[in-house]
mmCIF file of C-alpha atoms in Angstrom:
data_model
loop_
_atom_site.group_PDB
_atom_site.id
_atom_site.type_symbol
_atom_site.label_atom_id
_atom_site.label_comp_id
_atom_site.label_asym_id
_atom_site.label_seq_id
_atom_site.Cartn_x
_atom_site.Cartn_y
_atom_site.Cartn_z
ATOM 1 C CA MET A 1 -15.269 -19.326 10.422
ATOM 2 C CA ASP A 2 -15.359 -17.095 7.331
ATOM 3 C CA GLN A 3 -12.252 -15.316 6.103
ATOM 4 C CA THR A 4 -11.622 -12.066 8.004
ATOM 5 C CA TYR A 5 -9.187 -9.217 7.482
ATOM 6 C CA ASP A 6 -8.785 -6.490 10.099
ATOM 7 C CA GLU A 7 -6.512 -3.481 9.505
ATOM 8 C CA SER A 8 -5.307 -0.928 12.017
ATOM 9 C CA ALA A 9 -2.813 1.905 12.232
ATOM 10 C CA PRO A 10 0.749 0.982 13.295
ATOM 11 C CA VAL A 11 2.163 1.811 16.701
ATOM 12 C CA PRO A 12 3.299 5.464 16.951
ATOM 13 C CA ALA A 13 6.982 4.565 16.702
ATOM 14 C CA LEU A 14 6.388 3.239 13.172
ATOM 15 C CA ALA A 15 4.310 6.165 11.930
ATOM 16 C CA GLY A 16 5.606 7.409 8.587
ATOM 17 C CA LEU A 17 7.368 4.093 7.975
ATOM 18 C CA VAL A 18 4.408 1.719 7.995
ATOM 19 C CA ARG A 19 1.117 2.338 6.207
ATOM 20 C CA THR A 20 -0.925 -0.239 8.052
ATOM 21 C CA VAL A 21 -0.823 -3.480 10.021
ATOM 22 C CA TRP A 22 -3.386 -6.252 9.890
ATOM 23 C CA ILE A 23 -4.593 -9.642 11.066
ATOM 24 C CA GLN A 24 -5.993 -12.052 8.492
ATOM 25 C CA ARG A 25 -7.744 -15.325 9.275
ATOM 26 C CA THR A 26 -8.909 -17.892 6.742
ATOM 27 C CA GLY A 27 -11.855 -20.198 7.299
ATOM 28 C CA THR A 28 -12.360 -23.843 6.466
ATOM 29 C CA GLN A 29 -11.514 -23.382 2.774
ATOM 30 C CA PRO A 30 -8.346 -22.141 1.044
ATOM 31 C CA TYR A 31 -8.568 -18.428 0.330
ATOM 32 C CA PRO A 32 -7.419 -17.059 -3.067
ATOM 33 C CA GLN A 33 -5.882 -13.624 -2.600
ATOM 34 C CA ARG A 34 -4.763 -11.006 -5.097
ATOM 35 C CA ASP A 35 -1.762 -9.038 -3.783
ATOM 36 C CA LEU A 36 -1.669 -5.617 -5.446
ATOM 37 C CA PRO A 37 1.228 -3.244 -6.104
ATOM 38 C CA THR A 38 1.397 -0.650 -3.321
ATOM 39 C CA GLY A 39 4.824 0.895 -3.885
ATOM 40 C CA GLY A 40 6.218 -0.735 -0.745
ATOM 41 C CA VAL A 41 6.989 -4.163 0.675
ATOM 42 C CA GLU A 42 4.927 -6.278 3.032
ATOM 43 C CA LEU A 43 5.921 -8.537 5.911
ATOM 44 C CA HIS A 44 3.672 -11.572 6.389
ATOM 45 C CA CYS A 45 4.060 -13.583 9.601
ATOM 46 C CA PRO A 46 1.815 -16.662 9.660
ATOM 47 C CA ILE A 47 1.301 -17.994 13.156
ATOM 48 C CA GLY A 48 3.148 -21.295 13.244
ATOM 49 C CA GLY A 49 4.851 -20.623 9.906
ATOM 50 C CA VAL A 50 7.885 -18.909 8.390
ATOM 51 C CA PRO A 51 7.834 -15.090 8.056
ATOM 52 C CA ARG A 52 7.865 -13.894 4.452
ATOM 53 C CA LEU A 53 8.708 -10.616 2.782
ATOM 54 C CA ILE A 54 6.639 -9.697 -0.259
ATOM 55 C CA GLY A 55 8.894 -7.540 -2.397
ATOM 56 C CA PRO A 56 7.798 -4.455 -4.331
ATOM 57 C CA LEU A 57 5.208 -5.530 -6.898
ATOM 58 C CA THR A 58 4.820 -4.159 -10.402
ATOM 59 C CA ARG A 59 1.792 -6.334 -11.104
ATOM 60 C CA ALA A 60 -0.703 -8.277 -9.056
ATOM 61 C CA GLN A 61 0.250 -11.692 -7.740
ATOM 62 C CA LEU A 62 -2.201 -14.419 -6.826
ATOM 63 C CA GLN A 63 -1.639 -16.627 -3.829
ATOM 64 C CA VAL A 64 -3.810 -19.211 -2.120
ATOM 65 C CA ILE A 65 -3.732 -19.034 1.668
ATOM 66 C CA PRO A 66 -4.331 -22.419 3.319
ATOM 67 C CA PRO A 67 -7.450 -22.950 5.434
ATOM 68 C CA ARG A 68 -7.383 -22.168 9.158
ATOM 69 C CA THR A 69 -4.393 -19.856 8.778
ATOM 70 C CA THR A 70 -3.800 -16.698 10.786
ATOM 71 C CA ILE A 71 -1.370 -14.104 9.423
ATOM 72 C CA VAL A 72 -0.215 -10.894 11.047
ATOM 73 C CA GLY A 73 1.115 -8.456 8.491
ATOM 74 C CA VAL A 74 2.834 -5.119 8.009
ATOM 75 C CA ARG A 75 2.621 -2.911 4.908
ATOM 76 C CA PHE A 76 5.550 -0.500 4.656
ATOM 77 C CA MET A 77 5.712 2.857 2.981
ATOM 78 C CA PRO A 78 7.841 2.857 -0.197
ATOM 79 C CA GLY A 79 11.546 2.656 0.653
ATOM 80 C CA ALA A 80 11.025 1.875 4.345
ATOM 81 C CA GLY A 81 10.947 -1.933 4.500
ATOM 82 C CA THR A 82 13.969 -3.438 2.793
ATOM 83 C CA PRO A 83 16.569 -2.198 5.336
ATOM 84 C CA MET A 84 15.357 -5.204 7.351
ATOM 85 C CA LEU A 85 17.202 -7.462 4.932
ATOM 86 C CA GLY A 86 20.084 -5.155 4.149
ATOM 87 C CA ILE A 87 19.757 -5.652 0.382
ATOM 88 C CA PRO A 88 18.526 -3.289 -2.343
ATOM 89 C CA ALA A 89 14.819 -3.400 -3.010
ATOM 90 C CA ASP A 90 15.404 -3.885 -6.737
ATOM 91 C CA GLU A 91 16.590 -7.431 -5.984
ATOM 92 C CA LEU A 92 13.174 -8.256 -4.508
ATOM 93 C CA VAL A 93 10.869 -6.900 -7.209
ATOM 94 C CA ASP A 94 7.887 -9.210 -7.823
ATOM 95 C CA CYS A 95 9.326 -11.777 -5.409
ATOM 96 C CA ALA A 96 8.125 -13.384 -2.196
ATOM 97 C CA VAL A 97 10.998 -14.640 -0.046
ATOM 98 C CA ASP A 98 11.164 -16.446 3.268
ATOM 99 C CA LEU A 99 13.107 -14.574 5.902
ATOM 100 C CA TRP A 100 16.140 -16.298 7.305
ATOM 101 C CA GLY A 101 18.651 -15.982 10.105
ATOM 102 C CA PRO A 102 18.155 -14.049 13.357
ATOM 103 C CA ALA A 103 15.306 -11.932 11.992
ATOM 104 C CA ALA A 104 13.267 -14.985 11.031
ATOM 105 C CA ASP A 105 14.029 -16.727 14.323
ATOM 106 C CA THR A 106 13.067 -13.707 16.418
ATOM 107 C CA LEU A 107 9.885 -12.950 14.518
ATOM 108 C CA GLY A 108 8.830 -16.594 14.344
ATOM 109 C CA SER A 109 9.297 -17.056 18.075
ATOM 110 C CA ALA A 110 7.553 -13.792 18.934
ATOM 111 C CA VAL A 111 4.497 -14.724 16.880
ATOM 112 C CA ALA A 112 4.391 -18.339 18.059
ATOM 113 C CA ASP A 113 4.721 -17.383 21.744
ATOM 114 C CA ALA A 114 2.073 -14.650 21.673
ATOM 115 C CA ALA A 115 -1.146 -15.251 23.581
ATOM 116 C CA ASP A 116 -3.354 -14.236 20.646
ATOM 117 C CA PRO A 117 -3.081 -12.628 17.181
ATOM 118 C CA GLN A 118 -3.351 -9.100 18.601
ATOM 119 C CA ALA A 119 -0.407 -9.794 20.891
ATOM 120 C CA ALA A 120 1.486 -11.335 17.967
ATOM 121 C CA LEU A 121 0.948 -8.196 15.896
ATOM 122 C CA LEU A 122 2.217 -6.015 18.735
ATOM 123 C CA ALA A 123 5.258 -8.268 19.102
ATOM 124 C CA VAL A 124 6.095 -7.939 15.399
ATOM 125 C CA GLN A 125 5.814 -4.163 15.603
ATOM 126 C CA GLY A 126 7.922 -4.131 18.750
ATOM 127 C CA TYR A 127 10.632 -5.992 16.894
ATOM 128 C CA LEU A 128 10.469 -3.584 13.960
ATOM 129 C CA THR A 129 10.995 -0.582 16.233
ATOM 130 C CA THR A 130 14.443 -1.989 17.046
ATOM 131 C CA ARG A 131 15.476 -2.322 13.404
ATOM 132 C CA PRO A 132 17.289 0.252 11.194
ATOM 133 C CA LEU A 133 14.218 1.067 9.151
ATOM 134 C CA ARG A 134 14.813 4.750 8.478
ATOM 135 C CA PRO A 135 14.592 5.323 4.716
ATOM 136 C CA ASP A 136 16.824 7.521 2.606
ATOM 137 C CA PRO A 137 15.506 11.031 3.428
ATOM 138 C CA VAL A 138 15.783 12.087 -0.217
ATOM 139 C CA VAL A 139 13.726 9.056 -1.235
ATOM 140 C CA ALA A 140 11.180 9.798 1.500
ATOM 141 C CA GLU A 141 10.763 13.316 0.121
ATOM 142 C CA MET A 142 10.564 11.932 -3.397
ATOM 143 C CA VAL A 143 7.782 9.551 -2.348
ATOM 144 C CA ARG A 144 5.880 12.410 -0.737
ATOM 145 C CA ARG A 145 6.075 14.438 -3.945
ATOM 146 C CA LEU A 146 5.023 11.496 -6.120
ATOM 147 C CA MET A 147 1.716 11.108 -4.310
ATOM 148 C CA PRO A 148 -1.221 11.640 -6.683
ATOM 149 C CA TRP A 149 -2.413 14.831 -5.029
ATOM 150 C CA GLU A 150 0.646 16.773 -6.213
ATOM 151 C CA PRO A 151 1.226 15.907 -9.898
ATOM 152 C CA THR A 152 4.809 16.438 -10.964
ATOM 153 C CA GLY A 153 7.102 15.516 -13.810
ATOM 154 C CA ILE A 154 10.193 13.424 -13.094
ATOM 155 C CA ALA A 155 12.616 16.010 -14.516
ATOM 156 C CA PRO A 156 11.254 18.889 -12.364
ATOM 157 C CA LEU A 157 11.255 16.556 -9.365
ATOM 158 C CA ALA A 158 14.929 15.694 -9.891
ATOM 159 C CA ASP A 159 15.796 19.384 -10.226
ATOM 160 C CA SER A 160 13.961 20.263 -7.022
ATOM 161 C CA LEU A 161 15.905 17.563 -5.162
ATOM 162 C CA ALA A 162 19.238 18.760 -6.619
ATOM 163 C CA LEU A 163 19.770 15.460 -8.452
ATOM 164 C CA SER A 164 20.145 14.462 -12.059
ATOM 165 C CA GLU A 165 17.403 12.235 -13.455
ATOM 166 C CA SER A 166 19.830 9.300 -13.539
ATOM 167 C CA GLN A 167 20.824 9.865 -9.903
ATOM 168 C CA LEU A 168 17.176 10.061 -8.881
ATOM 169 C CA ARG A 169 16.425 6.843 -10.725
ATOM 170 C CA ARG A 170 19.354 4.973 -9.120
ATOM 171 C CA ARG A 171 18.350 6.015 -5.606
ATOM 172 C CA CYS A 172 14.709 5.232 -6.255
ATOM 173 C CA LEU A 173 15.540 1.779 -7.633
ATOM 174 C CA ALA A 174 17.785 0.928 -4.674
ATOM 175 C CA ALA A 175 15.206 2.071 -2.114
ATOM 176 C CA THR A 176 11.866 1.104 -3.669
ATOM 177 C CA GLY A 177 12.771 -1.466 -6.329
ATOM 178 C CA VAL A 178 11.272 0.521 -9.208
ATOM 179 C CA GLY A 179 11.988 3.737 -11.060
ATOM 180 C CA PRO A 180 10.288 7.007 -10.108
ATOM 181 C CA LYS A 181 7.792 6.905 -13.002
ATOM 182 C CA THR A 182 6.680 3.378 -12.161
ATOM 183 C CA LEU A 183 6.358 4.331 -8.501
ATOM 184 C CA GLN A 184 4.320 7.391 -9.430
ATOM 185 C CA ARG A 185 1.896 5.267 -11.464
ATOM 186 C CA THR A 186 1.533 2.807 -8.598
ATOM 187 C CA LEU A 187 0.851 5.563 -6.067
ATOM 188 C CA ARG A 188 -1.667 7.169 -8.405
ATOM 189 C CA PHE A 189 -3.563 3.878 -8.565
ATOM 190 C CA GLN A 190 -3.402 3.586 -4.785
ATOM 191 C CA GLY A 191 -4.946 7.049 -4.666
ATOM 192 C CA TYR A 192 -7.841 5.813 -6.796
ATOM 193 C CA LEU A 193 -8.375 2.863 -4.440
ATOM 194 C CA ALA A 194 -8.245 5.197 -1.438
ATOM 195 C CA LEU A 195 -10.984 7.440 -2.798
ATOM 196 C CA ALA A 196 -13.065 4.436 -3.890
ATOM 197 C CA GLN A 197 -12.769 3.030 -0.350
ATOM 198 C CA ALA A 198 -13.883 6.370 1.070
ATOM 199 C CA GLY A 199 -16.879 6.714 -1.238
ATOM 200 C CA PHE A 200 -15.768 9.849 -3.070
ATOM 201 C CA GLY A 201 -17.596 11.277 -6.053
ATOM 202 C CA SER A 202 -20.432 9.993 -8.173
ATOM 203 C CA GLY A 203 -18.701 7.652 -10.589
ATOM 204 C CA LEU A 204 -15.506 6.351 -12.103
ATOM 205 C CA SER A 205 -14.984 9.560 -14.086
ATOM 206 C CA ASP A 206 -14.869 11.592 -10.852
ATOM 207 C CA LEU A 207 -12.286 9.241 -9.369
ATOM 208 C CA ALA A 208 -10.198 9.273 -12.551
ATOM 209 C CA ALA A 209 -10.150 13.061 -12.709
ATOM 210 C CA GLU A 210 -9.316 13.495 -9.030
ATOM 211 C CA THR A 211 -6.329 11.138 -9.167
ATOM 212 C CA GLY A 212 -4.807 12.450 -12.387
ATOM 213 C CA TYR A 213 -6.038 10.043 -15.066
ATOM 214 C CA ALA A 214 -6.990 11.431 -18.460
ATOM 215 C CA ASP A 215 -10.406 9.766 -18.267
ATOM 216 C CA HIS A 216 -12.096 6.658 -16.935
ATOM 217 C CA ALA A 217 -10.774 4.601 -19.877
ATOM 218 C CA HIS A 218 -7.217 5.557 -18.888
ATOM 219 C CA LEU A 219 -7.940 4.472 -15.312
ATOM 220 C CA THR A 220 -9.387 1.176 -16.533
ATOM 221 C CA ARG A 221 -6.288 0.447 -18.632
ATOM 222 C CA GLU A 222 -3.993 1.154 -15.675
ATOM 223 C CA CYS A 223 -6.124 -1.056 -13.431
ATOM 224 C CA VAL A 224 -5.843 -3.958 -15.862
ATOM 225 C CA ARG A 225 -2.089 -3.382 -16.227
ATOM 226 C CA LEU A 226 -1.469 -3.351 -12.470
ATOM 227 C CA THR A 227 -4.046 -5.858 -11.233
ATOM 228 C CA GLY A 228 -4.971 -8.031 -14.198
ATOM 229 C CA VAL A 229 -8.672 -7.171 -13.914
ATOM 230 C CA THR A 230 -10.994 -4.224 -14.542
ATOM 231 C CA PRO A 231 -12.060 -1.847 -11.745
ATOM 232 C CA ARG A 232 -15.460 -3.547 -11.562
ATOM 233 C CA GLU A 233 -13.871 -6.985 -11.288
ATOM 234 C CA LEU A 234 -11.414 -5.727 -8.680
ATOM 235 C CA LEU A 235 -13.766 -3.832 -6.384
ATOM 236 C CA GLY A 236 -16.955 -5.830 -6.661
ATOM 237 C CA ASP A 237 -20.308 -4.841 -8.097
ATOM 238 C CA LYS A 238 -19.212 -1.257 -8.754
ATOM 239 C CA ALA A 239 -16.076 0.308 -10.198
ATOM 240 C CA ASP A 240 -16.295 3.410 -8.006
ATOM 241 C CA ARG A 241 -16.900 1.801 -4.609
ATOM 242 C CA CYS A 242 -14.978 -0.936 -2.816
ATOM 243 C CA ASP A 243 -17.386 -3.821 -2.127
ATOM 244 C CA CYS A 244 -14.838 -6.415 -1.046
ATOM 245 C CA GLY A 245 -16.205 -6.436 2.512
ATOM 246 C CA HIS A 246 -12.943 -5.323 4.148
ATOM 247 C CA ASP A 247 -12.315 -1.958 5.763
ATOM 248 C CA HIS A 248 -9.070 -0.589 4.308
ATOM 249 C CA SER A 249 -9.367 2.894 5.786
ATOM 250 C CA ALA A 250 -6.259 2.412 7.986
ATOM 251 C CA SER A 251 -4.129 1.631 4.926
ATOM 252 C CA TYR A 252 -5.480 4.504 2.861
ATOM 253 C CA ARG A 253 -5.578 7.114 5.617
ATOM 254 C CA PRO A 254 -2.201 8.653 4.599
ATOM 255 C CA PHE A 255 -3.564 9.171 1.079
ATOM 256 C CA LEU A 256 -6.916 10.497 2.244
ATOM 257 C CA ALA A 257 -5.433 12.849 4.818
ATOM 258 C CA GLU A 258 -3.198 14.441 2.177
ATOM 259 C CA TRP A 259 -6.069 14.726 -0.268
ATOM 260 C CA TYR A 260 -8.338 16.211 2.380
ATOM 261 C CA ALA A 261 -5.777 18.823 3.412
ATOM 262 C CA ARG A 262 -4.983 19.870 -0.143
ATOM 263 C CA PHE A 263 -8.373 19.734 -1.829
ATOM 264 C CA VAL A 264 -11.268 19.885 0.606
ATOM 265 C CA GLN A 265 -9.980 22.541 2.980
ATOM 266 C CA ALA A 266 -8.476 24.595 0.150
ATOM 267 C CA ARG A 267 -11.639 24.305 -1.946
ATOM 268 C CA PRO A 268 -14.662 24.298 0.359
ATOM 269 C CA ASP A 269 -16.987 24.060 -2.638
ATOM 270 C CA ARG A 270 -15.872 20.451 -3.131
ATOM 271 C CA ARG A 271 -18.310 17.784 -2.010
ATOM 272 C CA VAL A 272 -17.042 16.095 1.160
ATOM 273 C CA LEU A 273 -16.563 12.357 1.375
ATOM 274 C CA THR A 274 -19.751 10.557 2.283
ATOM 275 C CA SER A 275 -18.172 7.492 3.838
ATOM 276 C CA ALA A 276 -17.797 7.177 7.585
ATOM 277 C CA HIS A 277 -14.166 6.313 6.868
ATOM 278 C CA GLY A 278 -13.426 9.613 5.136
ATOM 279 C CA PRO A 279 -10.434 11.677 6.303
ATOM 280 C CA ASP A 280 -12.653 14.026 8.286
ATOM 281 C CA ARG A 281 -13.402 11.083 10.565
ATOM 282 C CA ALA A 282 -9.837 9.728 10.719
#
């Protein structure tokens, strides 16, 4: 069996807290995987293994998944995942830690006892709905305003939230593991990946301009900084289309929906996404 990766939207009770959930299966060979910074944390529950939390990443991390492994996973929105552990996110930056205690026991049993991977994924989400996952509302608003479709400076953002810049930074670090500027850069890059997945524009320059980069060279530098490779190396044969073979539309739908509402409907002269996974089809 070849490696497969299937994303879907979370259950309604986790909407706004979880970006996407997925099931990943490896084939007969080990699978090298590049985990990218997303601004949030991820929960990986291998069937028959120990659940792991991938902390907020500031750079890509490479892992090799063993052959014949099935993982059910959850990707949280920034600031929404670390309440599971009850520790500040800044203590988990660029770390992957095994869960322990009751949480690990419950999740491990739920996944192991499930009839199939789909049932295991539902069981994990069912468990999460019982946890105190609600993020700091100020941080949630901050994350919304740091999305790439609404460019803002950190000082004006702090003023609008009635905080000093130092207060904003402390709350952002505790909730997301990184400062607001670093989070903004990560979300901007996620915006680029979202539009590349959706097939927007006619080249890398279009994608760079739409997500707030000075030019395609600026985008390339940020891609290398965050992922270790160029856009072409990351996405496949092209730098402006995702050719990895996986459908990531569920993960990027929050980005695309915001972009669609702000730019396409407000500016009907804009060319609409050509991909079947564009926000008008979500």
